[in-house]
Amino acid sequence: MLRKLEVLSLIAFFGFSTFSFADQVTLKNGDRLTGTVVKSDGKELVLHTDAAGDVTLKFDAIQEIKTDAELHVTLKGGKTVVGPVTTSDDKIEIATKTSGTVEAPKSDVTLMRNDAEQQAYDKSLHPGLMHGWDGGINVGFSVARGNSQTENLALAFNAMHPTLHDKITLYASSINTTNNLATPSTVASLEQGGFRYDRDLKPKLFVFGAADFMANALQFLDLRQVYTGGFGFHAIKSNRTILDFLGGLNYTHETYSNGTLLVPATPPNPAIYESYGKTNRFAALTLGEELNTTLGKSTVLTQSAGFFPNLQQTGEYRFTFNLGTVTKLNKWLGWQNQFGDIYVSNPPTGSKSNDVIFTTGLNISFTH
C-alpha cells in the first residue's frame, strides 16, 4: 500500500511539474490551451501544442496569457523587455531580471518571441554570406521511343539570401530536347541565368540591380546580356503574400548567329543563309511585377511578368511571363510545375517570335 502511494505521489509530482512549466492561454470564450508561446505580432499569437502542433490565435480573442519561459516583448516605441509574461484584462506584465516587473497596456504589444524565435531573428539581421540561403533544384526528364526518339531534360536552380533590409537572388535554368531520328535535330535548347540585389529604402520602397543572361538556339540567339537598375514597390508584403512592382532602365547586348543554311558555299561563292548574324546594343525600359503567395499549407505559387520596350528602336520590345507552383511532399522534396512565355518582337528571319515552355518534375529544396 505504501509502495502504491509513493508511485502515485511521483506521478502527481511529475505531472504537476510538467503542467506548471507549460505556458497557458485562456480565450475570452473560456477555452484554455496549454503549450509553448512561439511568437506574436500583436494581431495573432502562435502557440505550439503537443496535440495539435502550432495553433494560431487571434490576439483580440485572448483573455489571459501566462508563461513560465521568458519571452522577448517589444512595445510601441521600440522598447524590448525580456521575462515571463502575465496578462489580465487589458494589461501585460513582464517579470524582468534587472528592472523588476514592467507593466504596459496589452494593446502596446507589437512583437513577442520565445528564445528560439529571437535567436533566429537576430541571426537573420546580419547573416554571413555563406549562411541564410534558401532555394531549390528542379529536375524533369522524359524519353520517347517508337515513331519518335526524343529526349528531354529540364534543370533549374534558384537561391535567395534575405536579410532584414536586403536580398540576393540567384537563378539558372536549362531546357534541352533532341530528336534522334535518321536526321537528328534540336527541338528545344534554352539556357537562362542571372542574379539580382534588392535594398530597402523604406518599408515599401526598394532599389534593385540585376544581370540576366539567355541563349536560345532555335532563335539563333548566341547570348543576350541585360543589365538593369531601378526601383521597386512592395504593394503587398505579408507572411503569405508578396506583390512587387518594378520599374527601371536596362542596357541590352545580344548576339545572333547565322540562320538556317540554304545554299552551301561553293568557292568562290559564299554560303547563303536564311538570316545573317548580327549584334544589337540598345537601352530599354524595364517594367514588371512579381507575385509570391502561399496556397493552403503546402503549395507556393510564383508569377512574374516583364515588358522591355527598346528606347532606340520604337516598336521593338521583349515580353516575358512565368507562372509556377511547388507543392511540398515533405520537408525537402516537392513537385513543381512551371510555365513560361518569351516573346521577341523582331526575331531573325526564319525563327518565331514566341517560345512557350512547360516543365514539370521534382523540386529538391535546401536551407543553409
Short mmCIF file of C-alpha atoms in Angstrom, two decimals, residues 100-329:
data_model
loop_
_atom_site.label_atom_id
_atom_site.label_comp_id
_atom_site.label_asym_id
_atom_site.label_seq_id
_atom_site.Cartn_x
_atom_site.Cartn_y
_atom_site.Cartn_z
CA GLY A 100 11.55 44.22 -11.90
CA THR A 101 8.03 43.93 -13.28
CA VAL A 102 7.29 46.07 -16.33
CA GLU A 103 3.63 46.86 -16.96
CA ALA A 104 2.03 48.14 -20.16
CA PRO A 105 -1.34 48.11 -21.91
CA LYS A 106 -1.81 44.90 -23.87
CA SER A 107 -2.54 47.00 -26.97
CA ASP A 108 1.06 48.31 -26.81
CA VAL A 109 2.49 44.89 -27.66
CA THR A 110 3.88 44.85 -31.19
CA LEU A 111 6.01 41.67 -31.03
CA MET A 112 6.57 38.68 -28.78
CA ARG A 113 9.12 35.95 -29.42
CA ASN A 114 10.43 32.99 -27.44
CA ASP A 115 14.19 32.46 -27.17
CA ALA A 116 14.41 30.28 -30.30
CA GLU A 117 12.48 32.77 -32.43
CA GLN A 118 14.52 35.67 -31.09
CA GLN A 119 17.80 33.91 -31.86
CA ALA A 120 16.61 33.17 -35.40
CA TYR A 121 15.56 36.80 -35.81
CA ASP A 122 18.89 38.14 -34.50
CA LYS A 123 20.74 35.82 -36.87
CA SER A 124 18.63 37.00 -39.81
CA LEU A 125 19.66 40.61 -39.24
CA HIS A 126 23.29 40.05 -40.14
CA PRO A 127 23.81 36.57 -41.62
CA GLY A 128 27.13 35.81 -43.23
CA LEU A 129 27.14 35.48 -46.99
CA MET A 130 27.65 31.72 -46.63
CA HIS A 131 24.59 31.35 -44.37
CA GLY A 132 20.91 32.18 -44.61
CA TRP A 133 20.30 30.78 -48.11
CA ASP A 134 17.01 29.18 -49.14
CA GLY A 135 16.34 27.65 -52.51
CA GLY A 136 15.63 24.62 -54.61
CA ILE A 137 16.65 22.48 -57.57
CA ASN A 138 14.10 21.37 -60.18
CA VAL A 139 14.65 18.23 -62.26
CA GLY A 140 12.49 16.94 -65.13
CA PHE A 141 13.35 14.22 -67.67
CA SER A 142 11.39 12.39 -70.37
CA VAL A 143 12.17 9.86 -73.13
CA ALA A 144 10.01 8.82 -76.10
CA ARG A 145 10.68 5.87 -78.43
CA GLY A 146 8.80 4.45 -81.42
CA ASN A 147 7.61 6.88 -84.06
CA SER A 148 9.83 9.45 -82.38
CA GLN A 149 13.09 9.22 -80.49
CA THR A 150 13.11 12.29 -78.30
CA GLU A 151 14.90 13.01 -75.05
CA ASN A 152 14.07 15.99 -72.85
CA LEU A 153 16.00 17.28 -69.84
CA ALA A 154 14.89 20.31 -67.81
CA LEU A 155 17.02 21.62 -64.95
CA ALA A 156 16.56 24.71 -62.80
CA PHE A 157 18.23 26.22 -59.76
CA ASN A 158 17.18 29.14 -57.58
CA ALA A 159 18.51 30.53 -54.33
CA MET A 160 17.64 33.51 -52.14
CA HIS A 161 19.61 35.19 -49.35
CA PRO A 162 17.25 37.56 -47.47
CA THR A 163 18.20 39.77 -44.54
CA LEU A 164 16.23 42.42 -42.69
CA HIS A 165 16.88 45.15 -45.29
CA ASP A 166 18.24 43.48 -48.43
CA LYS A 167 18.03 40.33 -50.56
CA ILE A 168 20.22 38.47 -53.07
CA THR A 169 18.53 36.24 -55.67
CA LEU A 170 20.27 33.77 -57.99
CA TYR A 171 18.69 31.62 -60.69
CA ALA A 172 19.64 29.36 -63.60
CA SER A 173 17.66 27.05 -65.88
CA SER A 174 18.25 24.84 -68.90
CA ILE A 175 15.86 23.02 -71.24
CA ASN A 176 17.24 20.72 -73.92
CA THR A 177 15.17 18.47 -76.19
CA THR A 178 16.63 16.45 -79.07
CA ASN A 179 15.05 14.19 -81.71
CA ASN A 180 17.39 11.32 -82.58
CA LEU A 181 15.76 10.05 -85.78
CA ALA A 182 17.64 9.45 -89.05
CA THR A 183 18.19 13.19 -89.24
CA PRO A 184 18.91 14.30 -85.67
CA SER A 185 17.60 17.72 -84.72
CA THR A 186 17.35 20.02 -81.74
CA VAL A 187 13.72 20.55 -80.71
CA ALA A 188 14.49 22.98 -77.89
CA SER A 189 17.63 24.47 -76.40
CA LEU A 190 17.20 27.32 -73.95
CA GLU A 191 19.56 28.40 -71.17
CA GLN A 192 18.93 31.28 -68.75
CA GLY A 193 20.64 32.60 -65.64
CA GLY A 194 21.17 35.70 -63.58
CA PHE A 195 21.20 37.45 -60.24
CA ARG A 196 19.53 40.42 -58.55
CA TYR A 197 20.23 42.53 -55.47
CA ASP A 198 17.42 44.38 -53.63
CA ARG A 199 17.95 47.01 -50.93
CA ASP A 200 15.12 48.55 -48.90
CA LEU A 201 14.97 52.34 -48.81
CA LYS A 202 11.66 52.48 -46.94
CA PRO A 203 9.26 49.76 -45.72
CA LYS A 204 7.55 49.66 -49.14
CA LEU A 205 10.23 51.11 -51.44
CA PHE A 206 13.44 49.38 -52.57
CA VAL A 207 16.17 49.82 -55.15
CA PHE A 208 17.48 46.91 -57.23
CA GLY A 209 20.23 45.96 -59.66
CA ALA A 210 20.25 42.85 -61.84
CA ALA A 211 22.10 40.99 -64.57
CA ASP A 212 20.32 38.42 -66.76
CA PHE A 213 21.71 36.14 -69.47
CA MET A 214 19.98 33.97 -72.09
CA ALA A 215 20.87 31.72 -75.04
CA ASN A 216 18.22 30.26 -77.38
CA ALA A 217 19.43 28.03 -80.21
CA LEU A 218 16.08 27.97 -82.05
CA GLN A 219 16.12 31.76 -82.35
CA PHE A 220 19.83 31.66 -83.28
CA LEU A 221 20.48 33.71 -80.12
CA ASP A 222 24.05 33.05 -79.00
CA LEU A 223 23.83 35.29 -75.92
CA ARG A 224 21.64 38.09 -74.61
CA GLN A 225 23.02 40.16 -71.73
CA VAL A 226 20.70 42.51 -69.86
CA TYR A 227 21.98 44.81 -67.08
CA THR A 228 19.22 46.55 -65.13
CA GLY A 229 18.83 49.13 -62.37
CA GLY A 230 15.67 50.62 -60.94
CA PHE A 231 13.16 50.90 -58.13
CA GLY A 232 10.59 48.51 -56.73
CA PHE A 233 7.43 48.92 -54.66
CA HIS A 234 6.02 46.37 -52.19
CA ALA A 235 2.29 46.63 -52.93
CA ILE A 236 1.68 43.66 -50.60
CA LYS A 237 4.20 42.28 -48.12
CA SER A 238 2.85 39.77 -45.62
CA ASN A 239 3.83 36.34 -44.30
CA ARG A 240 1.76 34.63 -47.04
CA THR A 241 1.85 37.04 -49.99
CA ILE A 242 4.40 39.39 -51.58
CA LEU A 243 3.44 41.50 -54.60
CA ASP A 244 6.11 43.82 -56.06
CA PHE A 245 6.05 46.27 -58.96
CA LEU A 246 9.35 47.10 -60.71
CA GLY A 247 10.47 49.94 -62.94
CA GLY A 248 13.86 50.97 -64.29
CA LEU A 249 16.28 51.11 -67.21
CA ASN A 250 18.41 48.38 -68.77
CA TYR A 251 21.24 48.02 -71.24
CA THR A 252 20.83 45.05 -73.60
CA HIS A 253 23.61 43.43 -75.62
CA GLU A 254 22.55 40.49 -77.81
CA THR A 255 24.38 38.46 -80.44
CA TYR A 256 22.69 36.31 -83.09
CA SER A 257 24.43 33.74 -85.28
CA ASN A 258 23.59 32.89 -88.90
CA GLY A 259 20.21 31.29 -89.52
CA THR A 260 19.36 28.10 -91.41
CA LEU A 261 21.79 27.22 -94.22
CA LEU A 262 20.01 27.45 -97.60
CA VAL A 263 22.86 27.02 -100.09
CA PRO A 264 26.27 25.60 -99.11
CA ALA A 265 29.36 27.55 -100.04
CA THR A 266 30.78 26.77 -103.49
CA PRO A 267 34.01 28.79 -103.80
CA PRO A 268 34.25 31.48 -104.79
CA ASN A 269 30.53 31.81 -103.90
CA PRO A 270 29.80 32.13 -100.15
CA ALA A 271 27.13 30.13 -98.36
CA ILE A 272 23.63 31.54 -98.29
CA TYR A 273 21.69 31.60 -95.02
CA GLU A 274 18.06 32.35 -94.26
CA SER A 275 19.26 35.11 -91.90
CA TYR A 276 22.65 36.50 -91.02
CA GLY A 277 24.26 37.05 -87.66
CA LYS A 278 24.12 40.44 -86.04
CA THR A 279 24.78 42.21 -82.74
CA ASN A 280 22.31 44.59 -81.12
CA ARG A 281 23.15 47.11 -78.41
CA PHE A 282 20.44 49.34 -77.01
CA ALA A 283 18.85 50.91 -73.93
CA ALA A 284 15.38 49.82 -72.87
CA LEU A 285 12.81 50.28 -70.16
CA THR A 286 12.18 47.61 -67.52
CA LEU A 287 8.58 47.33 -66.34
CA GLY A 288 7.33 44.35 -64.39
CA GLU A 289 5.60 42.73 -61.47
CA GLU A 290 6.29 39.71 -59.27
CA LEU A 291 3.90 37.69 -57.10
CA ASN A 292 4.74 35.07 -54.47
CA THR A 293 1.91 33.60 -52.43
CA THR A 294 1.17 30.53 -50.32
CA LEU A 295 -1.83 28.41 -51.26
CA GLY A 296 -3.05 26.22 -48.42
CA LYS A 297 -0.45 24.57 -46.23
CA SER A 298 1.91 23.05 -48.80
CA THR A 299 1.79 24.91 -52.14
CA VAL A 300 3.67 28.06 -53.15
CA LEU A 301 2.70 29.94 -56.32
CA THR A 302 5.10 32.31 -58.08
CA GLN A 303 4.27 34.54 -61.03
CA SER A 304 6.16 37.28 -62.85
CA ALA A 305 5.77 39.40 -65.96
CA GLY A 306 8.21 41.78 -67.64
CA PHE A 307 7.90 44.27 -70.52
CA PHE A 308 11.09 45.69 -72.09
CA PRO A 309 10.48 48.28 -74.84
CA ASN A 310 13.51 49.38 -76.87
CA LEU A 311 14.10 53.10 -76.36
CA GLN A 312 16.19 53.44 -79.52
CA GLN A 313 14.03 51.48 -81.99
CA THR A 314 10.37 52.32 -81.38
CA GLY A 315 8.12 49.31 -81.77
CA GLU A 316 10.72 46.71 -80.79
CA TYR A 317 10.29 45.03 -77.41
CA ARG A 318 10.52 41.83 -75.39
CA PHE A 319 7.87 40.37 -73.10
CA THR A 320 8.26 37.56 -70.56
CA PHE A 321 5.72 35.74 -68.43
CA ASN A 322 6.33 32.99 -65.87
CA LEU A 323 3.94 31.03 -63.66
CA GLY A 324 4.91 28.18 -61.38
CA THR A 325 3.89 26.13 -58.37
CA VAL A 326 5.79 23.97 -55.91
CA THR A 327 3.83 21.56 -53.70
CA LYS A 328 5.70 20.19 -50.72
CA LEU A 329 5.68 16.39 -50.33
#
